[in-house]
Amino acid sequence: MRPGPWLAGAAALAALALLGRSISRPTPSSAAKAKLATLEDILRSRNDNDPRLDRDFIGLSEEAKRLFREKYLAVAPERRNERGTIVYLLGKNLRSEDDWSFFRAVVAEPPCLSLADCAKSSGAAGELGDEVTLAYPSLVALRQAVRAAEEGASGSEARSVLEAAKTSKTRAVVRLAASLEPVFDKKAP
């Protein structure tokens, strides 16, 4: 893949992954590694209906969430479903500033132009990968941020994800952000 907007986006997400209390981190705990191993097992199986998705990832530790963010960065951009699954699971655990920063970065990612290579449009009619599929991780991040706000998480943090989505270069993300804006307008005093 040629350097392009994806390289800049990947660099920004990598920088976010490195943010934290210190550059050198202790070895992940066995509990965090076990959560990551379960995630990797589900991603390998490609089973979107695996019951562990709803059961095993509630209340993730900060350490486990860091491993999941690192996994997201390690997964090829073209693996839209896997990336979306990771975002979905992180969205069930939105608490820290790192969580919200990551979600703002995901909704602001450059458009994926093709499932074969996010940096290149094939230009072929009927190309695999419709607009929603190509934007899947960003759409999931936006929906999870709104869901978290509706369930009592920080409305200002969720609003910041919505605002970042409104500036996306991906039309499907901008459209979803516009359609979700009334949720926040109802909550405004």
Short mmCIF file of C-alpha atoms in Angstrom, two decimals:
data_model
loop_
_atom_site.label_atom_id
_atom_site.label_comp_id
_atom_site.label_asym_id
_atom_site.label_seq_id
_atom_site.Cartn_x
_atom_site.Cartn_y
_atom_site.Cartn_z
CA MET A 1 0.00 0.00 0.00
CA ARG A 2 1.32 3.43 -0.95
CA PRO A 3 1.71 6.12 1.73
CA GLY A 4 -1.26 8.44 1.76
CA PRO A 5 -4.01 9.60 4.07
CA TRP A 6 -4.07 6.19 5.74
CA LEU A 7 -0.45 6.59 6.77
CA ALA A 8 -1.25 9.91 8.46
CA GLY A 9 -4.36 8.40 10.10
CA ALA A 10 -2.43 5.37 11.29
CA ALA A 11 0.31 7.62 12.67
CA ALA A 12 -2.27 9.66 14.60
CA LEU A 13 -3.85 6.52 16.06
CA ALA A 14 -0.41 5.12 16.92
CA ALA A 15 0.41 8.34 18.76
CA LEU A 16 -2.84 8.00 20.70
CA ALA A 17 -1.93 4.44 21.62
CA LEU A 18 1.35 5.66 23.07
CA LEU A 19 -0.27 8.37 25.15
CA GLY A 20 -0.58 7.54 28.76
CA ARG A 21 1.14 7.81 32.07
CA SER A 22 4.51 6.55 30.82
CA ILE A 23 6.14 5.19 27.70
CA SER A 24 7.42 2.03 29.38
CA ARG A 25 4.52 -0.06 30.58
CA PRO A 26 4.56 -3.09 32.82
CA THR A 27 3.82 -6.47 31.34
CA PRO A 28 0.05 -6.81 30.93
CA SER A 29 -1.72 -8.74 33.65
CA SER A 30 -2.93 -12.24 32.97
CA ALA A 31 -6.55 -11.00 33.16
CA ALA A 32 -5.93 -8.36 30.47
CA LYS A 33 -4.07 -10.88 28.30
CA ALA A 34 -6.96 -13.34 28.72
CA LYS A 35 -9.47 -10.71 27.50
CA LEU A 36 -7.25 -10.00 24.50
CA ALA A 37 -6.92 -13.74 23.77
CA THR A 38 -10.71 -14.09 23.87
CA LEU A 39 -11.06 -11.14 21.47
CA GLU A 40 -8.49 -12.63 19.11
CA ASP A 41 -10.29 -15.99 19.19
CA ILE A 42 -13.58 -14.30 18.26
CA LEU A 43 -11.94 -12.28 15.47
CA ARG A 44 -10.35 -15.45 14.05
CA SER A 45 -13.71 -17.24 14.11
CA ARG A 46 -15.45 -14.35 12.31
CA ASN A 47 -18.56 -15.17 14.32
CA ASP A 48 -20.44 -11.90 14.89
CA ASN A 49 -22.99 -13.80 16.97
CA ASP A 50 -20.51 -15.24 19.46
CA PRO A 51 -22.24 -14.93 22.86
CA ARG A 52 -18.95 -13.88 24.44
CA LEU A 53 -19.29 -10.51 22.68
CA ASP A 54 -22.20 -9.64 24.97
CA ARG A 55 -20.98 -11.45 28.05
CA ASP A 56 -17.20 -11.33 28.42
CA PHE A 57 -16.26 -7.72 27.77
CA ILE A 58 -18.27 -5.74 30.30
CA GLY A 59 -16.16 -3.72 32.73
CA LEU A 60 -12.85 -4.01 30.87
CA SER A 61 -9.87 -2.76 32.84
CA GLU A 62 -7.88 0.23 31.58
CA GLU A 63 -5.08 -2.21 30.80
CA ALA A 64 -7.35 -4.46 28.71
CA LYS A 65 -8.73 -1.44 26.86
CA ARG A 66 -5.17 -0.31 26.07
CA LEU A 67 -4.44 -3.77 24.63
CA PHE A 68 -7.63 -3.59 22.56
CA ARG A 69 -6.65 -0.15 21.19
CA GLU A 70 -3.24 -1.55 20.28
CA LYS A 71 -4.93 -4.51 18.60
CA TYR A 72 -7.10 -2.10 16.59
CA LEU A 73 -3.96 -0.39 15.30
CA ALA A 74 -2.38 -3.75 14.45
CA VAL A 75 -5.37 -4.91 12.38
CA ALA A 76 -5.13 -3.92 8.71
CA PRO A 77 -7.42 -0.97 7.85
CA GLU A 78 -9.16 -3.12 5.25
CA ARG A 79 -10.38 -5.50 7.98
CA ARG A 80 -13.42 -3.29 8.62
CA ASN A 81 -15.48 -5.87 10.53
CA GLU A 82 -12.66 -6.78 12.91
CA ARG A 83 -11.91 -3.11 13.59
CA GLY A 84 -15.61 -2.41 14.10
CA THR A 85 -15.88 -5.30 16.56
CA ILE A 86 -13.02 -3.90 18.62
CA VAL A 87 -14.63 -0.45 18.63
CA TYR A 88 -17.97 -1.99 19.64
CA LEU A 89 -16.38 -3.71 22.64
CA LEU A 90 -14.47 -0.61 23.69
CA GLY A 91 -17.71 1.34 23.38
CA LYS A 92 -19.26 -0.82 26.06
CA ASN A 93 -16.58 0.49 28.41
CA LEU A 94 -16.29 4.23 27.75
CA ARG A 95 -14.98 5.84 30.92
CA SER A 96 -11.54 7.42 30.60
CA GLU A 97 -10.18 10.31 28.56
CA ASP A 98 -8.11 7.75 26.61
CA ASP A 99 -11.35 5.98 25.63
CA TRP A 100 -12.95 9.17 24.34
CA SER A 101 -9.77 10.33 22.57
CA PHE A 102 -9.58 7.01 20.78
CA PHE A 103 -13.22 7.30 19.66
CA ARG A 104 -12.65 10.84 18.37
CA ALA A 105 -9.70 9.53 16.36
CA VAL A 106 -11.70 6.62 14.94
CA VAL A 107 -14.58 8.81 13.70
CA ALA A 108 -12.04 11.16 12.11
CA GLU A 109 -10.14 8.42 10.24
CA PRO A 110 -9.62 8.99 6.52
CA PRO A 111 -12.16 7.28 4.26
CA CYS A 112 -11.48 3.68 3.35
CA LEU A 113 -11.77 3.62 -0.43
CA SER A 114 -11.81 -0.12 -1.05
CA LEU A 115 -11.85 -3.34 0.96
CA ALA A 116 -8.91 -4.49 -1.13
CA ASP A 117 -6.83 -1.41 -0.24
CA CYS A 118 -8.23 1.44 1.84
CA ALA A 119 -5.81 3.88 0.20
CA LYS A 120 -6.94 3.13 -3.37
CA SER A 121 -10.28 3.22 -5.08
CA SER A 122 -10.64 0.44 -7.61
CA GLY A 123 -13.16 2.49 -9.57
CA ALA A 124 -14.87 -0.73 -10.61
CA ALA A 125 -18.64 -0.75 -10.75
CA GLY A 126 -20.12 -3.07 -8.17
CA GLU A 127 -16.91 -3.11 -6.16
CA LEU A 128 -17.11 -5.10 -2.97
CA GLY A 129 -17.65 -2.80 -0.03
CA ASP A 130 -20.52 -0.38 0.12
CA GLU A 131 -20.29 2.99 1.85
CA VAL A 132 -21.51 1.70 5.22
CA THR A 133 -19.14 -1.28 5.20
CA LEU A 134 -16.21 0.97 4.33
CA ALA A 135 -17.07 3.33 7.21
CA TYR A 136 -18.03 0.60 9.69
CA PRO A 137 -15.56 1.28 12.55
CA SER A 138 -16.34 5.00 12.53
CA LEU A 139 -20.09 4.39 12.44
CA VAL A 140 -19.83 1.97 15.36
CA ALA A 141 -17.76 4.48 17.36
CA LEU A 142 -20.35 7.20 16.80
CA ARG A 143 -23.29 4.96 17.75
CA GLN A 144 -21.50 3.65 20.85
CA ALA A 145 -20.65 7.19 22.00
CA VAL A 146 -24.30 8.24 21.69
CA ARG A 147 -25.46 5.07 23.46
CA ALA A 148 -23.02 5.74 26.30
CA ALA A 149 -24.34 9.30 26.67
CA GLU A 150 -27.92 8.02 26.76
CA GLU A 151 -26.90 5.62 29.53
CA GLY A 152 -25.38 8.40 31.64
CA ALA A 153 -21.77 8.67 30.45
CA SER A 154 -20.22 12.07 29.92
CA GLY A 155 -22.46 14.00 27.55
CA SER A 156 -19.69 16.46 26.74
CA GLU A 157 -17.30 13.66 25.79
CA ALA A 158 -19.94 12.00 23.63
CA ARG A 159 -20.70 15.38 22.06
CA SER A 160 -17.00 15.74 21.24
CA VAL A 161 -17.14 12.43 19.32
CA LEU A 162 -20.22 13.71 17.46
CA GLU A 163 -18.43 16.98 16.61
CA ALA A 164 -15.38 15.07 15.33
CA ALA A 165 -17.68 12.88 13.22
CA LYS A 166 -19.31 15.95 11.68
CA THR A 167 -15.89 16.92 10.24
CA SER A 168 -15.19 13.45 8.81
CA LYS A 169 -14.26 13.11 5.16
CA THR A 170 -16.53 10.04 4.99
CA ARG A 171 -20.07 10.92 3.88
CA ALA A 172 -21.73 8.05 5.75
CA VAL A 173 -20.17 9.23 9.03
CA VAL A 174 -21.24 12.85 8.46
CA ARG A 175 -24.78 11.72 7.62
CA LEU A 176 -25.05 9.58 10.74
CA ALA A 177 -23.69 12.41 12.89
CA ALA A 178 -26.32 14.78 11.49
CA SER A 179 -29.09 12.25 12.15
CA LEU A 180 -27.93 11.75 15.75
CA GLU A 181 -27.59 15.44 16.58
CA PRO A 182 -31.22 15.68 17.78
CA VAL A 183 -30.36 13.21 20.57
CA PHE A 184 -28.02 15.84 21.99
CA ASP A 185 -30.36 18.74 21.25
CA LYS A 186 -33.03 17.06 23.42
CA LYS A 187 -30.54 16.78 26.30
CA ALA A 188 -29.47 20.46 26.11
CA PRO A 189 -30.94 22.63 28.92
#
